Short mmCIF file of C-alpha atoms in Angstrom, two decimals:
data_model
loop_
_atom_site.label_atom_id
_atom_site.label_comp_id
_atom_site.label_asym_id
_atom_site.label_seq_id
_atom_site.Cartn_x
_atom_site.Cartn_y
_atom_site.Cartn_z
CA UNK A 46 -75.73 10.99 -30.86
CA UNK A 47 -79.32 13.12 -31.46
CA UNK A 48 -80.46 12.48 -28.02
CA UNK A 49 -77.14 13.51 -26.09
CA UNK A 50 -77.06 16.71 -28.51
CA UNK A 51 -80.60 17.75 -27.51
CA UNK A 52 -79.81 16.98 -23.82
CA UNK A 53 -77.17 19.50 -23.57
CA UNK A 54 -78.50 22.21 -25.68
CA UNK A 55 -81.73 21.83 -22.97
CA UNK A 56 -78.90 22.50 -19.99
CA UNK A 57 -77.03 25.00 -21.75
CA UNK A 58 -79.87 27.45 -22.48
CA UNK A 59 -81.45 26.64 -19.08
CA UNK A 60 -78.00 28.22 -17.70
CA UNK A 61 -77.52 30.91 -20.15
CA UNK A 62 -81.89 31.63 -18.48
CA UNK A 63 -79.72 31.91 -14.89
CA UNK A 64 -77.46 33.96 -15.90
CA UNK A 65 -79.35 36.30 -17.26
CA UNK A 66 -81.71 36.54 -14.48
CA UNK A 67 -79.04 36.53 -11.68
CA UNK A 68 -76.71 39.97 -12.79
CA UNK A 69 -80.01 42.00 -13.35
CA UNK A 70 -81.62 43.72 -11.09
CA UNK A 71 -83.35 41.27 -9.22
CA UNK A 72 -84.31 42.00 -5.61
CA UNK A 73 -85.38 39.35 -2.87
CA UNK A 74 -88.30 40.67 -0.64
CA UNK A 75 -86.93 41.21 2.82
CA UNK A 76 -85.30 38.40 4.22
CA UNK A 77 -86.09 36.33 7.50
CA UNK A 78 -83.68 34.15 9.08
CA UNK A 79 -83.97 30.24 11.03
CA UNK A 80 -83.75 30.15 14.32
CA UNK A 81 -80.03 28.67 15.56
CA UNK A 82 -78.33 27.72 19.29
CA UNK A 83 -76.94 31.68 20.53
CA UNK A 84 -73.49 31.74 20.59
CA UNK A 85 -71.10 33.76 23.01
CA UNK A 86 -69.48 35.45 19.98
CA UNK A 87 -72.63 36.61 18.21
CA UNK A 88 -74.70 35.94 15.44
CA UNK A 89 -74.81 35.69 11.04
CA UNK A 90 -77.04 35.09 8.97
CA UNK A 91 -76.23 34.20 5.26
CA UNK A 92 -78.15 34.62 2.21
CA UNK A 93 -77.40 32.55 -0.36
CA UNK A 94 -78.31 34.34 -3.81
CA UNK A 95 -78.67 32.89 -7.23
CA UNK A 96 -74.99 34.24 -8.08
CA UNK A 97 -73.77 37.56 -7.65
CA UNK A 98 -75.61 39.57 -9.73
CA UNK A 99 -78.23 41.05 -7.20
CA UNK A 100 -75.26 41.72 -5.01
CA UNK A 101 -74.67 45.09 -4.98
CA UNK A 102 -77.83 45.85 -5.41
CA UNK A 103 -79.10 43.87 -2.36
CA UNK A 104 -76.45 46.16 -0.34
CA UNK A 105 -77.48 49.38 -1.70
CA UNK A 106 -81.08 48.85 -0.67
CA UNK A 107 -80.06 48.07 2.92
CA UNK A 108 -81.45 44.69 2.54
CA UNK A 109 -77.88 43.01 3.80
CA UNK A 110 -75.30 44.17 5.35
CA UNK A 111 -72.43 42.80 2.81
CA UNK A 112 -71.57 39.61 0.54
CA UNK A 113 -68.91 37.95 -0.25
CA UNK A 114 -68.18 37.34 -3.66
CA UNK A 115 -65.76 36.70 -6.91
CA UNK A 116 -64.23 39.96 -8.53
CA UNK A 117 -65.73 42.33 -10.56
CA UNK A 118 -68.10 41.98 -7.74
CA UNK A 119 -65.49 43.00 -5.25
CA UNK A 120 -64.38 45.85 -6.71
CA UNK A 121 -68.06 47.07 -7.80
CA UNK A 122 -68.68 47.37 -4.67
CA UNK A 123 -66.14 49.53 -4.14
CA UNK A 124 -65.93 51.66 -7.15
CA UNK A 125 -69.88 52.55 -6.43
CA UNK A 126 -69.25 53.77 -3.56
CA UNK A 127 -71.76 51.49 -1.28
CA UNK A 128 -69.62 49.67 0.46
CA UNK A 129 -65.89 48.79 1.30
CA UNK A 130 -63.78 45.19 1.40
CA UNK A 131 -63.63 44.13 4.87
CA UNK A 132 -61.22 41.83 4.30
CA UNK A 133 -60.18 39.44 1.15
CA UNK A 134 -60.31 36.06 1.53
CA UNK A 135 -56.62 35.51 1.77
CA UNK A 136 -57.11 36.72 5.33
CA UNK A 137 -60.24 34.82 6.36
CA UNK A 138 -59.56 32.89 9.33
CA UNK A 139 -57.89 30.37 10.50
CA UNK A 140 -54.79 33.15 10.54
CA UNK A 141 -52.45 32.29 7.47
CA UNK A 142 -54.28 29.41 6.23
CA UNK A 143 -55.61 31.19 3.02
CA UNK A 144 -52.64 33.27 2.21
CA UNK A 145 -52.33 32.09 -1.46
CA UNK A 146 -55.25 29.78 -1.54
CA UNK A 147 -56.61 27.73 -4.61
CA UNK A 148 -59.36 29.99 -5.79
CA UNK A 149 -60.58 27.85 -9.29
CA UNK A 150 -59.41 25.13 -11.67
CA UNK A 151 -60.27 23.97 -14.44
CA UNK A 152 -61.87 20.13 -14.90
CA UNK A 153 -62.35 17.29 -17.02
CA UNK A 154 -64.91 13.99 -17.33
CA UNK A 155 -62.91 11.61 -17.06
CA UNK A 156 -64.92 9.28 -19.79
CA UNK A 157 -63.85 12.39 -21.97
CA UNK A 158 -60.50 12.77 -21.36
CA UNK A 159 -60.18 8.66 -22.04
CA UNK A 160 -61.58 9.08 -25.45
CA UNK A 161 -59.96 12.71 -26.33
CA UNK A 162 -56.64 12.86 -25.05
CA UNK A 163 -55.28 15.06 -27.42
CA UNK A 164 -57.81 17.38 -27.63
CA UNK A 165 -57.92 17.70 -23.99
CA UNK A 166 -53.96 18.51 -24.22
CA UNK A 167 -54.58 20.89 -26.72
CA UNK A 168 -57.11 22.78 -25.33
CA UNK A 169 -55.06 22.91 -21.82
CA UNK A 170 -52.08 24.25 -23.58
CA UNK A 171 -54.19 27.52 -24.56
CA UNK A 172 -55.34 27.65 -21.16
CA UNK A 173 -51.63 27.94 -20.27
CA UNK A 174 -50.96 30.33 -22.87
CA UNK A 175 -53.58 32.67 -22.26
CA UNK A 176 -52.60 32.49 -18.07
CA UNK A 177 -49.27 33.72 -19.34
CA UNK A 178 -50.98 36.50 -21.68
CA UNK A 179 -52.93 37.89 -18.75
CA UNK A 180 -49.65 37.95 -16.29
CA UNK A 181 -47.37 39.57 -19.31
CA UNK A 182 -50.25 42.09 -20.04
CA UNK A 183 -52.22 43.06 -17.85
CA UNK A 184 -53.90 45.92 -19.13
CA UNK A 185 -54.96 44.41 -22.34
CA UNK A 186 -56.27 41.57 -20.57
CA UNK A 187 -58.57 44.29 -18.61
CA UNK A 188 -59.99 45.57 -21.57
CA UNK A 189 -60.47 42.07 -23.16
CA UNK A 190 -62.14 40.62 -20.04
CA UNK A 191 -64.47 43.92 -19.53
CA UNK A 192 -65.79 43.61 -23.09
CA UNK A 193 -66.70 40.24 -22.25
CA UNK A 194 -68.48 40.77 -19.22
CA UNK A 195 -70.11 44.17 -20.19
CA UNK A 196 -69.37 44.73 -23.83
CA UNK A 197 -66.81 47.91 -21.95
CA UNK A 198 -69.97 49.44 -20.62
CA UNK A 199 -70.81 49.95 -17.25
CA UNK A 200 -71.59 47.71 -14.76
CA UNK A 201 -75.21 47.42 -13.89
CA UNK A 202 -76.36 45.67 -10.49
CA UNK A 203 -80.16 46.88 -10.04
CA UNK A 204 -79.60 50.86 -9.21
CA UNK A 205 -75.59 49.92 -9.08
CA UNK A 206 -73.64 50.99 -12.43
CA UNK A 207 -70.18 51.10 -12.10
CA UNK A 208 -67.36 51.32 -14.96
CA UNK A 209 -66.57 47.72 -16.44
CA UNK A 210 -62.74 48.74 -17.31
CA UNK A 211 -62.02 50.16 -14.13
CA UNK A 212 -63.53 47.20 -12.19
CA UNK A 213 -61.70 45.01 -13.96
CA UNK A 214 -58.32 46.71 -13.97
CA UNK A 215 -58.72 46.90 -9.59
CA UNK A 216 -59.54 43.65 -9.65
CA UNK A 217 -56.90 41.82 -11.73
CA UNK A 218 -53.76 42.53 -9.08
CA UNK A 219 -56.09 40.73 -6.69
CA UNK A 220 -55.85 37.58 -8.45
CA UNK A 221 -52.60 35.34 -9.34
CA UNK A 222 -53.16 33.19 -12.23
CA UNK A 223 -51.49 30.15 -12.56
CA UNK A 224 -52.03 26.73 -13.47
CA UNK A 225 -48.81 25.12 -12.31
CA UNK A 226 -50.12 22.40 -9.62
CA UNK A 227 -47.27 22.89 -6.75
CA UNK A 228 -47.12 21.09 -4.05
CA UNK A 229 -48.10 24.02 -1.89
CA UNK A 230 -51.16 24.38 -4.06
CA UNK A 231 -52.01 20.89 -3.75
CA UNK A 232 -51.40 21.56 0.32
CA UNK A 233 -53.81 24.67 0.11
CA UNK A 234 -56.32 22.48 -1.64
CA UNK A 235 -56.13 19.88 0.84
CA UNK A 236 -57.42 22.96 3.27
CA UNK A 237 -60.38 23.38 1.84
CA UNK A 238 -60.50 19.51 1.70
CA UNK A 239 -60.97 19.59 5.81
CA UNK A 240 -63.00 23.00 5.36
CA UNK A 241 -65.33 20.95 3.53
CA UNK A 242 -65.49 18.00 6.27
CA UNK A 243 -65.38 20.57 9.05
CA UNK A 244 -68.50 22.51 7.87
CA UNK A 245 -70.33 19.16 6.55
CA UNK A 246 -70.59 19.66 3.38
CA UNK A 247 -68.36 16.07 1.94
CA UNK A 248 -69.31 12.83 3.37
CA UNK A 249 -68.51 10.47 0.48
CA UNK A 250 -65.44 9.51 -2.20
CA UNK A 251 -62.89 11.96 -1.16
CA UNK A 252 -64.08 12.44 2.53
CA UNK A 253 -63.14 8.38 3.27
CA UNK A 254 -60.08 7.64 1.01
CA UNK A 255 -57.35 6.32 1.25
CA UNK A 256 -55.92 8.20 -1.63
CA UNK A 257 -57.46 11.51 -1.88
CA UNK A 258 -55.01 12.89 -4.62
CA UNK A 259 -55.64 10.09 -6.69
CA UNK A 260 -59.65 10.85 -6.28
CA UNK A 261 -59.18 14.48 -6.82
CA UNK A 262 -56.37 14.93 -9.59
CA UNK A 263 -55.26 13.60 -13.01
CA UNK A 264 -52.38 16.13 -13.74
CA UNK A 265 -51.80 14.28 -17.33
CA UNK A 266 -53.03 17.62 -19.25
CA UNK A 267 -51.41 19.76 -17.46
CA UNK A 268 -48.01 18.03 -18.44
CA UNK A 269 -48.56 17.39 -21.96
CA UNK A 270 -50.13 21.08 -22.03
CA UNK A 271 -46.65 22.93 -20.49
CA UNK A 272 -44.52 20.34 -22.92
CA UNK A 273 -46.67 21.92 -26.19
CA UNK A 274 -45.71 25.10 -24.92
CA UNK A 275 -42.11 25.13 -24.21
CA UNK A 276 -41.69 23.29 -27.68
CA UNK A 277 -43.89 25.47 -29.20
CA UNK A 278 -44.85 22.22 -31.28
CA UNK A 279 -48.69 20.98 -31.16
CA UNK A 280 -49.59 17.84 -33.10
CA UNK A 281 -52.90 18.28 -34.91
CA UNK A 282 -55.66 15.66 -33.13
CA UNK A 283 -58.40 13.90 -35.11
CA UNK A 284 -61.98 15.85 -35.59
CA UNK A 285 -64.44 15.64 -32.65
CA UNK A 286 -67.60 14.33 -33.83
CA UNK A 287 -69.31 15.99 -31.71
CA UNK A 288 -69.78 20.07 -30.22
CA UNK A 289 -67.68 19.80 -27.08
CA UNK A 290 -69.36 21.98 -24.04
CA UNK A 291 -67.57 24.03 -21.75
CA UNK A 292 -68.88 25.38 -18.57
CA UNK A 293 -67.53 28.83 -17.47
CA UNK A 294 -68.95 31.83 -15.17
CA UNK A 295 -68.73 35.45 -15.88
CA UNK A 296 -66.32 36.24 -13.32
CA UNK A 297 -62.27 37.68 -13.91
CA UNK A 298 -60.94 34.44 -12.60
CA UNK A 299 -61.93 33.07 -15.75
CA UNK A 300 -59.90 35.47 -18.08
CA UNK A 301 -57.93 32.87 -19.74
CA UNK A 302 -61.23 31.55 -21.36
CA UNK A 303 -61.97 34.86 -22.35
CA UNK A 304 -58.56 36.39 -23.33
CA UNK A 305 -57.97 32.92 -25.70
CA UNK A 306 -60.79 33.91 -27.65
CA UNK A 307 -61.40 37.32 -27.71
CA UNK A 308 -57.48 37.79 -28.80
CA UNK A 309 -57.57 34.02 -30.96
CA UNK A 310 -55.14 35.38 -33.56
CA UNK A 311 -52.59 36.38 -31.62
CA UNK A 312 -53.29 32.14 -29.74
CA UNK A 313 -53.05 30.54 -33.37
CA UNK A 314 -49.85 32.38 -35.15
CA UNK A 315 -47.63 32.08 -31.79
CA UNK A 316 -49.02 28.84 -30.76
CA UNK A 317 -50.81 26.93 -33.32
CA UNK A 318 -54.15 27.01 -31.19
CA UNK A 319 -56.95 28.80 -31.39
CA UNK A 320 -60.35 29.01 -30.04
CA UNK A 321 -61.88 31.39 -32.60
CA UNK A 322 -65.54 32.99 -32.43
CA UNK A 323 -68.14 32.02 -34.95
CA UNK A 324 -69.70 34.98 -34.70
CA UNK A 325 -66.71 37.48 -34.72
CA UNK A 326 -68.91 40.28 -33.71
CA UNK A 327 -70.23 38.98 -30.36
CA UNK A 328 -68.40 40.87 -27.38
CA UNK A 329 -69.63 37.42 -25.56
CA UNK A 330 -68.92 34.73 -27.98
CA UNK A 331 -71.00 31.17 -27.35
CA UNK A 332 -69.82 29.14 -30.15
CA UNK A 333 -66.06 28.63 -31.32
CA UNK A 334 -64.24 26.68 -33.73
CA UNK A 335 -61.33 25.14 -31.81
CA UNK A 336 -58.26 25.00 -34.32
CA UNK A 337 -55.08 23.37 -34.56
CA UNK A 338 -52.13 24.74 -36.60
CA UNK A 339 -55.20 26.13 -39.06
CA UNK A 340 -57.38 22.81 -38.84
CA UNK A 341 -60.89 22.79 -37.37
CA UNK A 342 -60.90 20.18 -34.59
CA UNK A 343 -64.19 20.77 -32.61
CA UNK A 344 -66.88 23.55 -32.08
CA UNK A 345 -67.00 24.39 -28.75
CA UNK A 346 -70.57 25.48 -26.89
CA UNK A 347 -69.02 28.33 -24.34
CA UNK A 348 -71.88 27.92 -21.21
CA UNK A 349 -72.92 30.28 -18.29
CA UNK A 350 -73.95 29.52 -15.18
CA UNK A 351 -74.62 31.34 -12.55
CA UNK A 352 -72.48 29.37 -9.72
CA UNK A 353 -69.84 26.51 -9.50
CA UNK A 354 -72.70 24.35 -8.24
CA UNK A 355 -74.80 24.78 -11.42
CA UNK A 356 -71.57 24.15 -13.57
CA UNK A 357 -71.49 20.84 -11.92
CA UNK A 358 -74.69 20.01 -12.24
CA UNK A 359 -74.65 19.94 -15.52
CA UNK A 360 -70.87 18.18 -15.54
CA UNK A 361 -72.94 15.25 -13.61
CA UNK A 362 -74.96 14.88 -16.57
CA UNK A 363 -72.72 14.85 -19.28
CA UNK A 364 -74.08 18.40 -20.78
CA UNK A 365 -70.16 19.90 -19.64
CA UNK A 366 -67.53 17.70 -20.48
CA UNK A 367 -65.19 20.41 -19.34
CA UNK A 368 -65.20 23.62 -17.17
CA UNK A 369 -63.87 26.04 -15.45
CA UNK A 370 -64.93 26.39 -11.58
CA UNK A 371 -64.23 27.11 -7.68
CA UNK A 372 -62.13 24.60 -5.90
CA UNK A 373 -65.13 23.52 -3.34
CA UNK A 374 -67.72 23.03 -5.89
CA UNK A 375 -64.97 20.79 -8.00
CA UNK A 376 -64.50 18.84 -4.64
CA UNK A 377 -67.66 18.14 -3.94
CA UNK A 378 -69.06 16.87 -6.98
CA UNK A 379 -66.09 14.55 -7.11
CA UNK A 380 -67.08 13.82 -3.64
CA UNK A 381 -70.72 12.93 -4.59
CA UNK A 382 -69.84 11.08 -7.47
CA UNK A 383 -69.66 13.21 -10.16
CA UNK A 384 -66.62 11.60 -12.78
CA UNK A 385 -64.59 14.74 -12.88
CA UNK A 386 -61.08 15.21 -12.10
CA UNK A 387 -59.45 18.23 -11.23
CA UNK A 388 -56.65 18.71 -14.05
CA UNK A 389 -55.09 21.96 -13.27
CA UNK A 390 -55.13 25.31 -10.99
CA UNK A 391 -56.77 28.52 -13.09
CA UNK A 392 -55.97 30.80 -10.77
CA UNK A 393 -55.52 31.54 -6.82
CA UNK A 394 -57.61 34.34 -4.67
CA UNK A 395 -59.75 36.96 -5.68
CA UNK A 396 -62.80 37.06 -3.51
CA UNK A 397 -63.63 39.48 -0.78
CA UNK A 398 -65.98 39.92 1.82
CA UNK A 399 -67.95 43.76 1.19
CA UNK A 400 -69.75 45.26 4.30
CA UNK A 401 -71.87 48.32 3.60
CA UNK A 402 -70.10 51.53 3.29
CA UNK A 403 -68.45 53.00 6.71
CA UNK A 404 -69.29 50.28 8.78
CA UNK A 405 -66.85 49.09 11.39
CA UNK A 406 -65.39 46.48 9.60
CA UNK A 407 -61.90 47.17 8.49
CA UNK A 408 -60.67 43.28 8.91
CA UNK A 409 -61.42 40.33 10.17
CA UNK A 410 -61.20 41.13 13.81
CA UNK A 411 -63.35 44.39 13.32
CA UNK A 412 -65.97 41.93 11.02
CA UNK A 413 -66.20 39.85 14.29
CA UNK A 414 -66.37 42.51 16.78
CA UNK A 415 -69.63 44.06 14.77
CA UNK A 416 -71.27 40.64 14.37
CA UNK A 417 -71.28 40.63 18.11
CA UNK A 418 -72.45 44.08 18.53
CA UNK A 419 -75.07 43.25 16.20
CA UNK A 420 -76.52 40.16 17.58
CA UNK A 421 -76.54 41.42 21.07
CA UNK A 422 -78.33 44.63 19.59
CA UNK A 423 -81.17 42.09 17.69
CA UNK A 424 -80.13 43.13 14.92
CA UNK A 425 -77.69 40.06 13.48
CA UNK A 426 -75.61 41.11 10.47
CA UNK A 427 -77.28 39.52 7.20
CA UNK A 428 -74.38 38.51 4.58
CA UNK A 429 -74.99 37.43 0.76
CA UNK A 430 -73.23 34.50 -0.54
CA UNK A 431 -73.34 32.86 -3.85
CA UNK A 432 -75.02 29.76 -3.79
CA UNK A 433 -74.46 26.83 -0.97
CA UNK A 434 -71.17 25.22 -2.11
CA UNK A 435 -69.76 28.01 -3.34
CA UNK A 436 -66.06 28.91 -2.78
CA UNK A 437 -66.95 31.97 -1.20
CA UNK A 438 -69.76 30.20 0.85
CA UNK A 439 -67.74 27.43 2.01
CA UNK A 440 -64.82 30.61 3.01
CA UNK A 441 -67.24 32.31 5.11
CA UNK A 442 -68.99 29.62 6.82
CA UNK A 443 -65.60 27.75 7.73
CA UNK A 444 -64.31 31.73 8.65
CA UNK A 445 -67.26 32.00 10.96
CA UNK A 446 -67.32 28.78 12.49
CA UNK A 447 -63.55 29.03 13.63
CA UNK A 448 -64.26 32.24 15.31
CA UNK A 449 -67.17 31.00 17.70
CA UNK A 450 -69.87 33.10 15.56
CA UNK A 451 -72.95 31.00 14.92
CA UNK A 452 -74.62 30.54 11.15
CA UNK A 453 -78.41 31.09 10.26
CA UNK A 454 -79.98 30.47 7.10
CA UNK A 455 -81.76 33.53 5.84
CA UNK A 456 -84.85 32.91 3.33
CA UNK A 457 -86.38 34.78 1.04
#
């Protein structure tokens, strides 16, 4: 067991490295775009950053034009006063297609959930629970979720600072969380299935089958999870040998994660479950004891990455058996290989496309109109976007594409 123990702790501290590098204050040097094939309707070129951390920053300097990103990002944006949402992604083209799409969900190895079915169930249940905190309370959940991200301070992004609380508190009504796998969900995620194919990005498993549900989902959890609740009766599981590790990213769509354990009393005397700090003084907790009705079950490694790419990176290699991530990134990896299945919805919408403040971009149409302006000016409109395979990469290329504008790769 040494060897697998050493192996993860090497991945998790090589994420916890990109995260802390990625939402300081680092700069590219001016960016120059690959050539492409004109196009009628314009030119953009996207830069895909480690994350979103040098976001805001990257706008403020002048060195792109926007990015599209996950909230607090959004709103930072907004709050700073440097730029303005040109349209969130619920109405990214094609018209109505994104309306109440998936946004991120939360995933499983399957070898793990074979061995620990219980635990998995148990752990899903608080996930449940703590969706249904944030929706009954709101503003608790802000203040909960801003300590995590920035201890309640400010915001920093480079020469960006904006307040944590009231970043977070905008950005929650953008968001619905839910984990209840509908059949209009599972229709929405089935979009992003052909987004995928359209833009090339998924050429294996789920691209050719037969059965893509049965590729994608195991809704098992899920189902046991909402039974625990409604009873309000959890049956203790046997110890974990080993420290389970779950992948997460330091974004508001994953406020159930952070609302179960910053608030883990309240979790364990209503529900019998707990994910409870170590260190109780942490405002960003990275070890928890996971407890059932008062029993220790597991310790739980809590990992950062900087993009739903890097969470499945390390889910390919056995260093996450769990985590919470973007619908595309889940797909892919599945796609490629990667023996995850997609358990449960964590929560729908919540990213937005920021252009530079005052430009002519008020929606989607406007967006379009200025890309064209631009290109035919020289000048192409530069966009940020966190990491290739990103939700909000795959949104904007798949956007793009279906209204005629070309794509060029920017490089640092």
């Amino acid at each position: 067991m040494k060897p697998v123990k050493i192996a993860a702790t090497a991945c998790i501290a090589l994420a916890l490295i990109l995260v802390l590098f990625t939402t300081g204050c680092t700069q590219p040097s001016s960016p120059s775009a690959s050539t492409t094939a004109p196009s009628a309707n314009g030119t953009v070129g996207i830069l895909e950053t480690a994350g979103v951390g040098p976001m805001p920053s990257l706008l403020a300097t002048g060195q792109v034009d926007g990015y599209i990103s996950w909230q607090p990002v959004v709103e930072a944006g907004v709050e700073s006063n440097i730029g303005q949402v040109a349209v969130y992604s619920k109405d990214l083209p094609p018209v109505g297609e994104w309306s109440n799409h998936p946004q991120n969900v939360f995933v499983v190895r399957k070898d793990f959930y074979a061995q620990n079915p219980d635990f998995v169930n148990d752990f899903s249940a608080l996930n449940l629970a703590a969706t249904q905190y944030i929706n009954d309370h709101p503003q608790e959940s802000a203040g909960i979720v801003a300590d995590w991200l920035a201890g309640k301070q400010n915001f920093t992004y480079g020469n960006v600072s904006v307040s944590s609380v009231t970043a977070v508190n905008n950005a929650l009504p953008t968001i619905e969380f839910t984990n209840d796998p509908s059949d209009s969900w599972m229709s929405s995620t089935s979009d992003f299935v052909q987004a995928l194919i359209g833009i090339g990005t998924i050429n294996g498993f789920v691209k050719n089958s037969s059965d893509r549900n049965a590729v994608l989902y195991n809704f098992q959890p899920y189902q046991s999870a909402a039974a625990i609740i409604a009873a309000k009766n959890v049956t203790t599981p046997a110890p974990l040998q080993n420290t389970v590790n779950v992948g997460y990213l330091m974004a508001v769509d994953h406020s159930a994660l952070f609302v179960a354990v910053k608030d883990w009393q309240y979790f364990n005397d209503t529900y019998g479950i707990a994910l409870k700090p170590e260190d109780l003084t942490k405002a960003k907790p990275d070890v928890a004891d996971f407890l059932v009705n008062g029993q220790k079950v597991a310790t739980v490694n809590l990992v950062p990455a900087n993009a739903g790419p890097n969470l499945m990176q390390l889910a390919a290699t056995n260093s996450l058996q769990m985590s919470y991530v973007g619908v595309p990134p889940a797909i892919s990896a599945i796609d490629m290989g990667t023996p995850i299945t997609i358990a449960y919805p964590i929560d729908n919408l919540g990213s937005g496309l920021v252009v530079a403040k005052g430009a002519p971009a008020q929606d989607w149409q406007s967006f379009a109109a200025w890309a064209k302006e631009r290109s035919d000016a020289g000048k192409p409109l530069v966009i940020a976007a966190p990491g290739k395979g990103s939700i909000q990469d795959v949104m904007l290329r798949y956007a793009l594409q279906n209204s005629g504008i070309a794509i060029t790769e920017v490089k640092v």
